[in-house]
Amino acid sequence: MHLEDIRIFVTIVNMGSFTAAAEHLQLSKQYVSRRMAALERKISARLLVRNTRKLSVTDTGQVFFHHAKRILEEFYEAEQNILARQQKLAGSFRVSLPMTYGIRHLTPLIIEFQSAHPELVVHIDMDDRYVDVVGEGYDMVLRIGNLEDSTLIARCLGKLPMVICASPSYLHLHGTPQTGAELIKHKCLLYGREGQYGWKLNTGSSLSAFAVQGKLSSNNGEVICEAAKKGRGIALLPLFIAEEALQQGALIQILPNYSPPPLTISALYPQHRQHSAVTKILLPFLAKRIAGIIDPP
């Protein structure tokens, strides 16, 4: 059994079709089909069922997928460990992190990475602003949300879920909105620039913008979370900021049928840094560990 066949099978299941998997892996659809046929012959079992409209995974395929995914993850981890041992990282590396998420989740990862490469000198700056990466001498910046157009290389490292929430005291006094359209009748706490265009929420298969209004806004999620806990209004917050208050009952999640799109966390770096040994090793390390932070157990 070839590891490549396992990788192709896992990609097909994740992407939902042979065509999408072939495009993602930059392989021909015919090659992907041949490898899946060879894999099914090798294990003497049907893994996938195709018809003209959709792809389905057999019960045996689901069991195999669970094990195949774990095999790939363990191989990837072993590969990264060997690569890290073979490449001795040294020199200086300067990185800018977003304030709240950086302190809570990214800084421990950067420290762990530096501990594995003790000869690497790391400078960590915390800042929510869009820094001038080249002009200010950064090797990499990590940012959350939409990215401005630039000549920098951007790599998505993961998705951060969002929640709509309010305090029990606010909901007791003002009632709980049942639809996105009812938000306009409430006091909303405006995080970043979102209040200018309304809150974009998924309603079934479509994304709609709902008008909101409020007298308190901030570019810092901790400020909005604190105001929400004190009953000042309804907030749309990243889960990593609101999670503790939700668990403690200081905030309550509302509008469960209106799901906000997740935020994207991305790494940006200059083109001349794309072949840097630090960049090549740090990026997959962060992507894998961030996925572990975000994904529920």
JSON list of N, CA, C and O in Angstrom, two decimals, residues 173-205:
[
{"chain": "A", "resi": 173, "resn": "LEU", "atom": "N", "xyz": [-33.65, 42.66, 30.23]},
{"chain": "A", "resi": 173, "resn": "LEU", "atom": "CA", "xyz": [-34.21, 44.00, 30.09]},
{"chain": "A", "resi": 173, "resn": "LEU", "atom": "C", "xyz": [-34.75, 44.29, 28.69]},
{"chain": "A", "resi": 173, "resn": "LEU", "atom": "O", "xyz": [-35.78, 44.96, 28.54]},
{"chain": "A", "resi": 174, "resn": "HIS", "atom": "N", "xyz": [-34.08, 43.80, 27.68]},
{"chain": "A", "resi": 174, "resn": "HIS", "atom": "CA", "xyz": [-34.39, 44.19, 26.31]},
{"chain": "A", "resi": 174, "resn": "HIS", "atom": "C", "xyz": [-34.95, 43.06, 25.45]},
{"chain": "A", "resi": 174, "resn": "HIS", "atom": "O", "xyz": [-35.37, 43.30, 24.31]},
{"chain": "A", "resi": 175, "resn": "GLY", "atom": "N", "xyz": [-34.99, 41.86, 25.97]},
{"chain": "A", "resi": 175, "resn": "GLY", "atom": "CA", "xyz": [-35.48, 40.73, 25.20]},
{"chain": "A", "resi": 175, "resn": "GLY", "atom": "C", "xyz": [-34.39, 40.14, 24.31]},
{"chain": "A", "resi": 175, "resn": "GLY", "atom": "O", "xyz": [-33.34, 40.75, 24.08]},
{"chain": "A", "resi": 176, "resn": "THR", "atom": "N", "xyz": [-34.66, 38.93, 23.83]},
{"chain": "A", "resi": 176, "resn": "THR", "atom": "CA", "xyz": [-33.69, 38.22, 22.97]},
{"chain": "A", "resi": 176, "resn": "THR", "atom": "C", "xyz": [-34.16, 38.27, 21.52]},
{"chain": "A", "resi": 176, "resn": "THR", "atom": "O", "xyz": [-35.26, 37.82, 21.22]},
{"chain": "A", "resi": 177, "resn": "PRO", "atom": "N", "xyz": [-33.36, 38.82, 20.61]},
{"chain": "A", "resi": 177, "resn": "PRO", "atom": "CA", "xyz": [-33.76, 38.84, 19.20]},
{"chain": "A", "resi": 177, "resn": "PRO", "atom": "C", "xyz": [-33.88, 37.42, 18.66]},
{"chain": "A", "resi": 177, "resn": "PRO", "atom": "O", "xyz": [-33.05, 36.56, 18.96]},
{"chain": "A", "resi": 178, "resn": "GLN", "atom": "N", "xyz": [-34.91, 37.21, 17.84]},
{"chain": "A", "resi": 178, "resn": "GLN", "atom": "CA", "xyz": [-35.14, 35.89, 17.27]},
{"chain": "A", "resi": 178, "resn": "GLN", "atom": "C", "xyz": [-34.67, 35.80, 15.82]},
{"chain": "A", "resi": 178, "resn": "GLN", "atom": "O", "xyz": [-34.52, 34.70, 15.30]},
{"chain": "A", "resi": 179, "resn": "THR", "atom": "N", "xyz": [-34.48, 36.94, 15.17]},
{"chain": "A", "resi": 179, "resn": "THR", "atom": "CA", "xyz": [-34.01, 36.96, 13.79]},
{"chain": "A", "resi": 179, "resn": "THR", "atom": "C", "xyz": [-32.91, 38.00, 13.65]},
{"chain": "A", "resi": 179, "resn": "THR", "atom": "O", "xyz": [-32.79, 38.93, 14.47]},
{"chain": "A", "resi": 180, "resn": "GLY", "atom": "N", "xyz": [-32.14, 37.88, 12.59]},
{"chain": "A", "resi": 180, "resn": "GLY", "atom": "CA", "xyz": [-31.09, 38.85, 12.34]},
{"chain": "A", "resi": 180, "resn": "GLY", "atom": "C", "xyz": [-31.64, 40.25, 12.10]},
{"chain": "A", "resi": 180, "resn": "GLY", "atom": "O", "xyz": [-31.02, 41.26, 12.48]},
{"chain": "A", "resi": 181, "resn": "ALA", "atom": "N", "xyz": [-32.83, 40.34, 11.49]},
{"chain": "A", "resi": 181, "resn": "ALA", "atom": "CA", "xyz": [-33.43, 41.65, 11.21]},
{"chain": "A", "resi": 181, "resn": "ALA", "atom": "C", "xyz": [-33.77, 42.41, 12.49]},
{"chain": "A", "resi": 181, "resn": "ALA", "atom": "O", "xyz": [-33.81, 43.64, 12.49]},
{"chain": "A", "resi": 182, "resn": "GLU", "atom": "N", "xyz": [-33.99, 41.68, 13.59]},
{"chain": "A", "resi": 182, "resn": "GLU", "atom": "CA", "xyz": [-34.35, 42.33, 14.85]},
{"chain": "A", "resi": 182, "resn": "GLU", "atom": "C", "xyz": [-33.15, 42.99, 15.54]},
{"chain": "A", "resi": 182, "resn": "GLU", "atom": "O", "xyz": [-33.32, 43.73, 16.51]},
{"chain": "A", "resi": 183, "resn": "LEU", "atom": "N", "xyz": [-31.94, 42.73, 15.06]},
{"chain": "A", "resi": 183, "resn": "LEU", "atom": "CA", "xyz": [-30.76, 43.33, 15.67]},
{"chain": "A", "resi": 183, "resn": "LEU", "atom": "C", "xyz": [-30.80, 44.85, 15.61]},
{"chain": "A", "resi": 183, "resn": "LEU", "atom": "O", "xyz": [-30.25, 45.53, 16.49]},
{"chain": "A", "resi": 184, "resn": "ILE", "atom": "N", "xyz": [-31.43, 45.41, 14.58]},
{"chain": "A", "resi": 184, "resn": "ILE", "atom": "CA", "xyz": [-31.47, 46.86, 14.42]},
{"chain": "A", "resi": 184, "resn": "ILE", "atom": "C", "xyz": [-32.20, 47.53, 15.58]},
{"chain": "A", "resi": 184, "resn": "ILE", "atom": "O", "xyz": [-32.01, 48.71, 15.86]},
{"chain": "A", "resi": 185, "resn": "LYS", "atom": "N", "xyz": [-33.05, 46.78, 16.28]},
{"chain": "A", "resi": 185, "resn": "LYS", "atom": "CA", "xyz": [-33.82, 47.33, 17.41]},
{"chain": "A", "resi": 185, "resn": "LYS", "atom": "C", "xyz": [-33.02, 47.30, 18.71]},
{"chain": "A", "resi": 185, "resn": "LYS", "atom": "O", "xyz": [-33.50, 47.81, 19.73]},
{"chain": "A", "resi": 186, "resn": "HIS", "atom": "N", "xyz": [-31.84, 46.70, 18.67]},
{"chain": "A", "resi": 186, "resn": "HIS", "atom": "CA", "xyz": [-31.06, 46.51, 19.90]},
{"chain": "A", "resi": 186, "resn": "HIS", "atom": "C", "xyz": [-29.81, 47.37, 19.91]},
{"chain": "A", "resi": 186, "resn": "HIS", "atom": "O", "xyz": [-29.36, 47.87, 18.87]},
{"chain": "A", "resi": 187, "resn": "LYS", "atom": "N", "xyz": [-29.24, 47.51, 21.10]},
{"chain": "A", "resi": 187, "resn": "LYS", "atom": "CA", "xyz": [-27.93, 48.13, 21.24]},
{"chain": "A", "resi": 187, "resn": "LYS", "atom": "C", "xyz": [-26.87, 47.09, 20.90]},
{"chain": "A", "resi": 187, "resn": "LYS", "atom": "O", "xyz": [-26.81, 46.04, 21.53]},
{"chain": "A", "resi": 188, "resn": "CYS", "atom": "N", "xyz": [-26.07, 47.37, 19.92]},
{"chain": "A", "resi": 188, "resn": "CYS", "atom": "CA", "xyz": [-25.00, 46.44, 19.52]},
{"chain": "A", "resi": 188, "resn": "CYS", "atom": "C", "xyz": [-23.65, 47.07, 19.79]},
{"chain": "A", "resi": 188, "resn": "CYS", "atom": "O", "xyz": [-23.47, 48.28, 19.67]},
{"chain": "A", "resi": 189, "resn": "LEU", "atom": "N", "xyz": [-22.72, 46.24, 20.18]},
{"chain": "A", "resi": 189, "resn": "LEU", "atom": "CA", "xyz": [-21.35, 46.68, 20.45]},
{"chain": "A", "resi": 189, "resn": "LEU", "atom": "C", "xyz": [-20.52, 46.41, 19.21]},
{"chain": "A", "resi": 189, "resn": "LEU", "atom": "O", "xyz": [-20.44, 45.28, 18.74]},
{"chain": "A", "resi": 190, "resn": "LEU", "atom": "N", "xyz": [-19.92, 47.45, 18.67]},
{"chain": "A", "resi": 190, "resn": "LEU", "atom": "CA", "xyz": [-19.31, 47.37, 17.34]},
{"chain": "A", "resi": 190, "resn": "LEU", "atom": "C", "xyz": [-17.82, 47.12, 17.46]},
{"chain": "A", "resi": 190, "resn": "LEU", "atom": "O", "xyz": [-17.06, 47.94, 17.98]},
{"chain": "A", "resi": 191, "resn": "TYR", "atom": "N", "xyz": [-17.42, 45.96, 16.96]},
{"chain": "A", "resi": 191, "resn": "TYR", "atom": "CA", "xyz": [-16.03, 45.53, 17.02]},
{"chain": "A", "resi": 191, "resn": "TYR", "atom": "C", "xyz": [-15.37, 45.81, 15.67]},
{"chain": "A", "resi": 191, "resn": "TYR", "atom": "O", "xyz": [-15.80, 45.27, 14.64]},
{"chain": "A", "resi": 192, "resn": "GLY", "atom": "N", "xyz": [-14.35, 46.64, 15.64]},
{"chain": "A", "resi": 192, "resn": "GLY", "atom": "CA", "xyz": [-13.67, 46.97, 14.40]},
{"chain": "A", "resi": 192, "resn": "GLY", "atom": "C", "xyz": [-14.55, 47.81, 13.48]},
{"chain": "A", "resi": 192, "resn": "GLY", "atom": "O", "xyz": [-15.28, 48.70, 13.91]},
{"chain": "A", "resi": 193, "resn": "ARG", "atom": "N", "xyz": [-14.51, 47.48, 12.17]},
{"chain": "A", "resi": 193, "resn": "ARG", "atom": "CA", "xyz": [-15.24, 48.27, 11.17]},
{"chain": "A", "resi": 193, "resn": "ARG", "atom": "C", "xyz": [-16.59, 47.67, 10.82]},
{"chain": "A", "resi": 193, "resn": "ARG", "atom": "O", "xyz": [-17.28, 48.18, 9.95]},
{"chain": "A", "resi": 194, "resn": "GLU", "atom": "N", "xyz": [-16.97, 46.60, 11.49]},
{"chain": "A", "resi": 194, "resn": "GLU", "atom": "CA", "xyz": [-18.17, 45.86, 11.10]},
{"chain": "A", "resi": 194, "resn": "GLU", "atom": "C", "xyz": [-19.44, 46.68, 11.15]},
{"chain": "A", "resi": 194, "resn": "GLU", "atom": "O", "xyz": [-20.36, 46.48, 10.36]},
{"chain": "A", "resi": 195, "resn": "GLY", "atom": "N", "xyz": [-19.52, 47.65, 12.11]},
{"chain": "A", "resi": 195, "resn": "GLY", "atom": "CA", "xyz": [-20.73, 48.42, 12.27]},
{"chain": "A", "resi": 195, "resn": "GLY", "atom": "C", "xyz": [-21.07, 49.30, 11.08]},
{"chain": "A", "resi": 195, "resn": "GLY", "atom": "O", "xyz": [-22.21, 49.69, 10.88]},
{"chain": "A", "resi": 196, "resn": "GLN", "atom": "N", "xyz": [-20.05, 49.61, 10.25]},
{"chain": "A", "resi": 196, "resn": "GLN", "atom": "CA", "xyz": [-20.29, 50.45, 9.08]},
{"chain": "A", "resi": 196, "resn": "GLN", "atom": "C", "xyz": [-21.11, 49.73, 8.02]},
{"chain": "A", "resi": 196, "resn": "GLN", "atom": "O", "xyz": [-21.83, 50.36, 7.26]},
{"chain": "A", "resi": 197, "resn": "TYR", "atom": "N", "xyz": [-21.01, 48.42, 7.98]},
{"chain": "A", "resi": 197, "resn": "TYR", "atom": "CA", "xyz": [-21.66, 47.66, 6.91]},
{"chain": "A", "resi": 197, "resn": "TYR", "atom": "C", "xyz": [-22.68, 46.64, 7.43]},
{"chain": "A", "resi": 197, "resn": "TYR", "atom": "O", "xyz": [-23.32, 45.95, 6.65]},
{"chain": "A", "resi": 198, "resn": "GLY", "atom": "N", "xyz": [-22.86, 46.55, 8.72]},
{"chain": "A", "resi": 198, "resn": "GLY", "atom": "CA", "xyz": [-23.75, 45.55, 9.29]},
{"chain": "A", "resi": 198, "resn": "GLY", "atom": "C", "xyz": [-23.01, 44.26, 9.57]},
{"chain": "A", "resi": 198, "resn": "GLY", "atom": "O", "xyz": [-21.85, 44.08, 9.19]},
{"chain": "A", "resi": 199, "resn": "TRP", "atom": "N", "xyz": [-23.67, 43.37, 10.28]},
{"chain": "A", "resi": 199, "resn": "TRP", "atom": "CA", "xyz": [-23.08, 42.07, 10.60]},
{"chain": "A", "resi": 199, "resn": "TRP", "atom": "C", "xyz": [-23.44, 41.08, 9.51]},
{"chain": "A", "resi": 199, "resn": "TRP", "atom": "O", "xyz": [-24.62, 40.89, 9.19]},
{"chain": "A", "resi": 200, "resn": "LYS", "atom": "N", "xyz": [-22.44, 40.43, 8.94]},
{"chain": "A", "resi": 200, "resn": "LYS", "atom": "CA", "xyz": [-22.66, 39.41, 7.91]},
{"chain": "A", "resi": 200, "resn": "LYS", "atom": "C", "xyz": [-22.86, 38.06, 8.59]},
{"chain": "A", "resi": 200, "resn": "LYS", "atom": "O", "xyz": [-21.98, 37.60, 9.33]},
{"chain": "A", "resi": 201, "resn": "LEU", "atom": "N", "xyz": [-24.03, 37.45, 8.33]},
{"chain": "A", "resi": 201, "resn": "LEU", "atom": "CA", "xyz": [-24.38, 36.20, 8.98]},
{"chain": "A", "resi": 201, "resn": "LEU", "atom": "C", "xyz": [-24.88, 35.20, 7.97]},
{"chain": "A", "resi": 201, "resn": "LEU", "atom": "O", "xyz": [-25.57, 35.56, 7.00]},
{"chain": "A", "resi": 202, "resn": "ASN", "atom": "N", "xyz": [-24.53, 33.93, 8.18]},
{"chain": "A", "resi": 202, "resn": "ASN", "atom": "CA", "xyz": [-25.02, 32.86, 7.32]},
{"chain": "A", "resi": 202, "resn": "ASN", "atom": "C", "xyz": [-26.43, 32.48, 7.73]},
{"chain": "A", "resi": 202, "resn": "ASN", "atom": "O", "xyz": [-26.69, 32.18, 8.90]},
{"chain": "A", "resi": 203, "resn": "THR", "atom": "N", "xyz": [-27.33, 32.48, 6.77]},
{"chain": "A", "resi": 203, "resn": "THR", "atom": "CA", "xyz": [-28.72, 32.06, 7.01]},
{"chain": "A", "resi": 203, "resn": "THR", "atom": "C", "xyz": [-29.02, 30.92, 6.04]},
{"chain": "A", "resi": 203, "resn": "THR", "atom": "O", "xyz": [-29.42, 31.14, 4.91]},
{"chain": "A", "resi": 204, "resn": "GLY", "atom": "N", "xyz": [-28.75, 29.71, 6.48]},
{"chain": "A", "resi": 204, "resn": "GLY", "atom": "CA", "xyz": [-28.89, 28.57, 5.57]},
{"chain": "A", "resi": 204, "resn": "GLY", "atom": "C", "xyz": [-27.73, 28.55, 4.60]},
{"chain": "A", "resi": 204, "resn": "GLY", "atom": "O", "xyz": [-26.56, 28.45, 5.00]},
{"chain": "A", "resi": 205, "resn": "SER", "atom": "N", "xyz": [-28.03, 28.67, 3.32]},
{"chain": "A", "resi": 205, "resn": "SER", "atom": "CA", "xyz": [-26.98, 28.58, 2.29]},
{"chain": "A", "resi": 205, "resn": "SER", "atom": "C", "xyz": [-26.51, 29.94, 1.81]},
{"chain": "A", "resi": 205, "resn": "SER", "atom": "O", "xyz": [-25.66, 30.03, 0.93]}
]
